[in-house]
Short mmCIF file of C-alpha atoms and ligand atoms in Angstrom, two decimals:
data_model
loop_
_atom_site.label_atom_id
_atom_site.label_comp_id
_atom_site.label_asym_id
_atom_site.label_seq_id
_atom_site.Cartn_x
_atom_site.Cartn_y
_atom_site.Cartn_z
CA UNK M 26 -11.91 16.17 32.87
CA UNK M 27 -12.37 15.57 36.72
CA UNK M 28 -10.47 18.01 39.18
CA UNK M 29 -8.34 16.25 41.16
CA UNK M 30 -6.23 17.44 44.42
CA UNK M 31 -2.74 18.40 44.71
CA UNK M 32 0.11 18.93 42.28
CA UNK M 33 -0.26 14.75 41.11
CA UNK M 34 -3.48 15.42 39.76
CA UNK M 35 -2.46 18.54 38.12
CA UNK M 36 0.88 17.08 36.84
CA UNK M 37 -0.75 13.09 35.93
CA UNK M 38 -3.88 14.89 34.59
CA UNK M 39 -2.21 16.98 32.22
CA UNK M 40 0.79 14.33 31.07
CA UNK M 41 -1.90 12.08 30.21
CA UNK M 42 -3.91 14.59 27.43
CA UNK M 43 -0.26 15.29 26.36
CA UNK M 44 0.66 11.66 25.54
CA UNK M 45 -2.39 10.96 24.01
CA UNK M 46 -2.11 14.19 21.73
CA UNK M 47 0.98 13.00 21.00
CA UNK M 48 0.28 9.59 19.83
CA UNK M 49 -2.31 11.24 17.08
CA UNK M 50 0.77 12.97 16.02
CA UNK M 51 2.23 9.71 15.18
CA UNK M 52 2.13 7.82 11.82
CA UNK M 53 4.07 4.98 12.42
CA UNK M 54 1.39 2.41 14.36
CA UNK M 55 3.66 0.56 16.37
CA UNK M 56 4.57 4.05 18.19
CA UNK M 57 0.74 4.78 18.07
CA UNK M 58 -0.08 1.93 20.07
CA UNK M 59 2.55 2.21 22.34
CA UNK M 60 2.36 5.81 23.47
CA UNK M 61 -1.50 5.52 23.23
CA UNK M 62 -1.38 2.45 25.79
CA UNK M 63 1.34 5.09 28.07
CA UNK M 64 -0.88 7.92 27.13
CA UNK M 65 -4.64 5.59 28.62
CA UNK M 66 -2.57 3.96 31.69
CA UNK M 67 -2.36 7.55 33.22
CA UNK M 68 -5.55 8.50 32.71
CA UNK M 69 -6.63 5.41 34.90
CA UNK M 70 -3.60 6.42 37.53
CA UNK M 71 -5.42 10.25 37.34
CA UNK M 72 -9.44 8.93 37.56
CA UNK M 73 -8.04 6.78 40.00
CA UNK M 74 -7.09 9.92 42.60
CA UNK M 75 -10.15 11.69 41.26
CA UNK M 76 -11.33 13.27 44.66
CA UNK M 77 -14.81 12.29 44.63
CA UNK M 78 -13.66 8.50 44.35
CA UNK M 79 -12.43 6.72 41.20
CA UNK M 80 -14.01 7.28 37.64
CA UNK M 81 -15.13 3.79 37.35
CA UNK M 82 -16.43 4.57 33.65
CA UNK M 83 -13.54 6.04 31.91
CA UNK M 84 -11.10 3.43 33.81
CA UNK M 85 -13.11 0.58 32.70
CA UNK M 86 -13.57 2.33 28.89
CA UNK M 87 -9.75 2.96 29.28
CA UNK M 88 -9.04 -0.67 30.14
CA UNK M 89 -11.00 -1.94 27.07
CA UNK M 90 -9.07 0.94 24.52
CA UNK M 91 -5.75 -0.70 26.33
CA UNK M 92 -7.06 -4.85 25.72
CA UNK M 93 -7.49 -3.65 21.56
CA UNK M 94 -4.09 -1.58 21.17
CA UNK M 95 -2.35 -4.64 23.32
CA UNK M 96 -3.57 -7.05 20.85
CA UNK M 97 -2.78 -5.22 17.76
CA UNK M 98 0.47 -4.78 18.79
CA UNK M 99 0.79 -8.66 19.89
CA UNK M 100 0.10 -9.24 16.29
CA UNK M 101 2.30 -6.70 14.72
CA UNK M 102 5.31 -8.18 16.95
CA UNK M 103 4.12 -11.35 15.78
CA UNK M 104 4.29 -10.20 11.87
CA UNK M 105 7.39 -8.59 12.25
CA UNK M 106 9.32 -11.89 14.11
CA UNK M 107 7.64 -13.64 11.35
CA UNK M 108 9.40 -12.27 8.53
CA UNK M 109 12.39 -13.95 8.05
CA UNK M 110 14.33 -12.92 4.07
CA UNK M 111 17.39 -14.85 3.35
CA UNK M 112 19.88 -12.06 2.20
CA UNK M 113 19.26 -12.55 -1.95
CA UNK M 114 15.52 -11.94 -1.04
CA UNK M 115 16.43 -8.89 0.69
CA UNK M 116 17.97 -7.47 -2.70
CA UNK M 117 15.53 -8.46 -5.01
CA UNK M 118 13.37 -6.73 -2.19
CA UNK M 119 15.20 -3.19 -1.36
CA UNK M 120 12.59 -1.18 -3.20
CA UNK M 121 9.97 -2.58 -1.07
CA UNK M 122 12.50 -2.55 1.72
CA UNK M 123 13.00 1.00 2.19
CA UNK M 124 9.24 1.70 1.80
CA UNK M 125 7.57 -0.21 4.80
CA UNK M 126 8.27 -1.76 7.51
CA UNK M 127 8.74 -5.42 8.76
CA UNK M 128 5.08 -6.34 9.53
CA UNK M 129 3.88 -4.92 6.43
CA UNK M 130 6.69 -6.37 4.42
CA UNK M 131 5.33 -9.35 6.27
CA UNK M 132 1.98 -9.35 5.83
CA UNK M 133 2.35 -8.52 2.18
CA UNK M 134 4.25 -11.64 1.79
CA UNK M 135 1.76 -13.46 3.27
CA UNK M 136 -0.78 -13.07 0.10
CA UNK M 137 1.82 -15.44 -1.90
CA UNK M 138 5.36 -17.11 -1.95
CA UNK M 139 9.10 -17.59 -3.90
CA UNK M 140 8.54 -20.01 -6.64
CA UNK M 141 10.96 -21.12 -9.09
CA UNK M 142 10.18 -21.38 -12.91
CA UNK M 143 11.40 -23.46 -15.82
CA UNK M 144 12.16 -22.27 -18.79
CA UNK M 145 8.80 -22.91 -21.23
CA UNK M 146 6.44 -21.90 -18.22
CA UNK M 147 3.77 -19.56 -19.22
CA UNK M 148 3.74 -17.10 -16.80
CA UNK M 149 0.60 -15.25 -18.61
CA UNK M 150 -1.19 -15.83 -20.96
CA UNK M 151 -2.61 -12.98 -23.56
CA UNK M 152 -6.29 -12.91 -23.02
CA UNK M 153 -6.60 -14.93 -19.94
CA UNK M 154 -7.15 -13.77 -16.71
CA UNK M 155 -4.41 -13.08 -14.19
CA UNK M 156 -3.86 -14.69 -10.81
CA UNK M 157 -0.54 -13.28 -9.36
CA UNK M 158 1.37 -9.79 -9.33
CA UNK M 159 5.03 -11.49 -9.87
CA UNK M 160 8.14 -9.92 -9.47
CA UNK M 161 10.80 -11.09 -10.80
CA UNK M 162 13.81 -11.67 -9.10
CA UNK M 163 16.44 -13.60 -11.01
CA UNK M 164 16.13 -15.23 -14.30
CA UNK M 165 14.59 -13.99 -17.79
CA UNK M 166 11.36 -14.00 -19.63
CA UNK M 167 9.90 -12.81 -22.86
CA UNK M 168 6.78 -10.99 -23.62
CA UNK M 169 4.77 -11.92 -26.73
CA UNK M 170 1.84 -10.36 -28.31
CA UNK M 171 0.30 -12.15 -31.31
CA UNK M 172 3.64 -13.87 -31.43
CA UNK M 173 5.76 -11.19 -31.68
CA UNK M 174 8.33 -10.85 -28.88
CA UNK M 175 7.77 -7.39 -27.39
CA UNK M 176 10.26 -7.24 -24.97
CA UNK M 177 12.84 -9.35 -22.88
CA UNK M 178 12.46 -8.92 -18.93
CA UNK M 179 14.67 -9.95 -16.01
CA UNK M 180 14.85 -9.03 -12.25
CA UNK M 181 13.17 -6.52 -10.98
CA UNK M 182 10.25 -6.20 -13.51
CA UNK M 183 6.90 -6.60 -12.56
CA UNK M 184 4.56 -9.23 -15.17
CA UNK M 185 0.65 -8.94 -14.35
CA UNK M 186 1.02 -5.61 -13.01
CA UNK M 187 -1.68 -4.13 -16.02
CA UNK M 188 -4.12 -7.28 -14.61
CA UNK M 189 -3.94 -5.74 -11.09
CA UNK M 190 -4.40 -2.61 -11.41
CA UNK M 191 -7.35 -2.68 -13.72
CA UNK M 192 -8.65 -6.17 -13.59
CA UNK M 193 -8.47 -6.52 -16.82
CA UNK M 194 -7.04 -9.89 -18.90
CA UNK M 195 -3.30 -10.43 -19.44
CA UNK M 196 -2.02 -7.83 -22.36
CA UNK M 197 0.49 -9.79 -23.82
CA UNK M 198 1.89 -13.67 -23.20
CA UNK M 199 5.01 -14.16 -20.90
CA UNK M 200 7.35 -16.92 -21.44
CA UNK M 201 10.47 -18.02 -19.19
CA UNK M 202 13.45 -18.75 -21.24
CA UNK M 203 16.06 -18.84 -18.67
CA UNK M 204 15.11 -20.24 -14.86
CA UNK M 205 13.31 -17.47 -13.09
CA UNK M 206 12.86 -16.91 -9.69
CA UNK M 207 9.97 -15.02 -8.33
CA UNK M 208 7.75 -14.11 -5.71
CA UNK M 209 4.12 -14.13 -7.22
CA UNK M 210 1.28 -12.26 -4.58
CA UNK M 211 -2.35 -13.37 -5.40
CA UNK M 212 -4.03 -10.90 -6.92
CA UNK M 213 -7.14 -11.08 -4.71
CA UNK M 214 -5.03 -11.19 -1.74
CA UNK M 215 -3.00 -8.43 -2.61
CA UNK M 216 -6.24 -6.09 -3.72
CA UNK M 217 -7.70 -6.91 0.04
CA UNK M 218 -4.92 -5.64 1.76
CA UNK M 219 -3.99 -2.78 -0.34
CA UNK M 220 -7.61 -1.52 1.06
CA UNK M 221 -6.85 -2.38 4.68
CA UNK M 222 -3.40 -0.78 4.60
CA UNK M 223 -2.95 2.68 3.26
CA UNK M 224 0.75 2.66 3.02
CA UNK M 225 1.23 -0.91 1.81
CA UNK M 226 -0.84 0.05 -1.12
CA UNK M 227 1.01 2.90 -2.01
CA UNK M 228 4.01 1.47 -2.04
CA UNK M 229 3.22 -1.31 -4.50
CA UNK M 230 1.52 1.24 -7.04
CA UNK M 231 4.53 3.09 -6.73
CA UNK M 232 6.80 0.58 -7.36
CA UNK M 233 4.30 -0.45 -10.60
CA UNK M 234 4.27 3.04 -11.69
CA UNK M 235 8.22 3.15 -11.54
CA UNK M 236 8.05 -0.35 -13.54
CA UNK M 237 5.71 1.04 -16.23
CA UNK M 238 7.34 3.92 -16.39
CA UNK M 239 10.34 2.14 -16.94
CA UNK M 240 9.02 -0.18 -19.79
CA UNK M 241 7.33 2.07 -21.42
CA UNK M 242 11.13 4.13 -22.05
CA UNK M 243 12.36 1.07 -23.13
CA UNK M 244 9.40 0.25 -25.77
CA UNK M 245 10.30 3.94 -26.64
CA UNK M 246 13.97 3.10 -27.31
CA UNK M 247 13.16 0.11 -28.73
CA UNK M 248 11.01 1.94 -31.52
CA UNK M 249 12.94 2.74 -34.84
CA UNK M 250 11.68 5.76 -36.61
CA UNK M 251 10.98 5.59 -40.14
CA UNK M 252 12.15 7.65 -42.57
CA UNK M 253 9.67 8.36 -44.67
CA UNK M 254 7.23 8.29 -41.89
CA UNK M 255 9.72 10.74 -39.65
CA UNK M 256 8.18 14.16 -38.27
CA UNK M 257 4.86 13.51 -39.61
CA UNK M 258 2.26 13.58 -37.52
CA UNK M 259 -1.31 11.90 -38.27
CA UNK M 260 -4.44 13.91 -38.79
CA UNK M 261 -7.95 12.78 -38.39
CA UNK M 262 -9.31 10.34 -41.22
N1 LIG Q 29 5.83 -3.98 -23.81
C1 LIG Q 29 5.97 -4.69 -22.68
N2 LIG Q 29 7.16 -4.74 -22.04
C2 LIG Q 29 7.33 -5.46 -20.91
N3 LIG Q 29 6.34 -6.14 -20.32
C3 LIG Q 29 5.12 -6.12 -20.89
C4 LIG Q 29 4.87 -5.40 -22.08
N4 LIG Q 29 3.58 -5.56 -22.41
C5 LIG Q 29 3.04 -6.34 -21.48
N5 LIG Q 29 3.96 -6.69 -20.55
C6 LIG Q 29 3.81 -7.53 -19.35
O1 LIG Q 29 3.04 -8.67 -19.71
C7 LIG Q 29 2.00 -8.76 -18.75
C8 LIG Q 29 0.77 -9.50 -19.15
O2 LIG Q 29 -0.17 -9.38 -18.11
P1 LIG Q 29 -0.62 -7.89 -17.71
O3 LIG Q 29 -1.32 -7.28 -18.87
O4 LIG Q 29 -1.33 -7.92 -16.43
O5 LIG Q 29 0.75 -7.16 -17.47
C9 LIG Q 29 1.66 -7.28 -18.52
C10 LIG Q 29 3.04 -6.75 -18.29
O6 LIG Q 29 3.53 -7.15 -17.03
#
């Protein structure tokens, strides 16, 4: 740091190294950028009044740090404005909801789209590879493995979920038998931006962990002891 005369110095000098400590404290990024931008407009006010003459370096370095947080935050305004849910998307979407916030909710949409289903539409097929992550949101489906029907699954439930998180082909077959409506996110898509943003990604593997969790209790429930079979349990060979 530069000395600089007088209390201004003193008092700009030291504000500035305060803001900017406190914008590392930050986790939300909009607040980041903002107090960061605050926190790099008084250090060009202090190397400004330096008394050997401006700090022409660290202004101009300053100036460039202030260009890249402006434009981030031009396009996280941007992705925020941009997400407009009409208020039944905003149910099916309260877990997601309460877990980011606008731009990411945003952006995340941005990998795919609402689509609405027949009944008959294959949503996945057993064996072959999986495009989307769907959610559904209203409607019903059933889930088939060698033409047994596993399970019946309606809003809220996650199909392609096993696909995305190990890349692996479709478990099981998934059929809509009564209109669905759901937001599919392209796998690929989805993947990329789970490694650019932290926070989005954890989030979603939450919310499949919840999901699993959830269908595995009621594949548990659904399981009928036998009673011969009862208590046993199964050695090697
Ligand atoms: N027992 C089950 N109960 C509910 N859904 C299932 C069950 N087994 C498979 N699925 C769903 O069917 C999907 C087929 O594609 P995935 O294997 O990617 O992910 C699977 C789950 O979303």
């Amino acid at each position: 740091m530069h000395e600089s005369s007088g209390y201004f110095g003193l008092i700009v000098g030291n504000l500035t190294y305060i803001v900017v400590g406190i914008s590392w404290l930050l986790t939300n990024i909009m607040w980041l950028r903002i107090v960061a931008v605050i926190g790099l407009c008084l250090e060009i006010t202090y190397m400004s009044q330096q008394p050997g003459g401006p700090v022409w370096t660290t202004m101009g370095w300053d100036t460039v740090f202030i260009t890249i947080n402006l434009v981030q935050l031009a396009i996280l305004v941007r992705d925020r404005l941009s997400l407009k849910l009409t208020k039944e998307e905003r149910v099916y979407l309260a877990p997601v909801l309460e877990r980011l916030d606008k731009a990411q909710i945003a952006r995340m949409l941005r990998t795919g789209g609402w689509k609405t289903l027949e009944p008959g539409t294959m949503i996945t097929r057993e064996g072959d590879p999986v495009a989307d992550l769907t959610l559904i949101c209203a409607g019903r489906a059933e889930v088939k493995v060698h033409d047994a029907i596993l399970a019946h699954v309606g809003p809220g439930v996650f199909i392609g979920e096993i696909a995305f998180t190990t890349g692996r082909p479709a478990t099981a077959s998934v059929m809509v038998t009564e209109t669905v409506r759901i937001l599919a996110l392209d796998q690929a898509k989805l993947r990329q931006l789970c490694k650019q943003d932290q926070q989005i990604a954890s989030a979603i593997y939450a919310l499949i962990g919840g999901g699993l969790a959830d269908k595995m209790h009621a594949s548990n429930e659904r399981m009928q002891p036998s009673p011969a079979g009862a208590g046993e349990a199964t050695g090697p060979g």
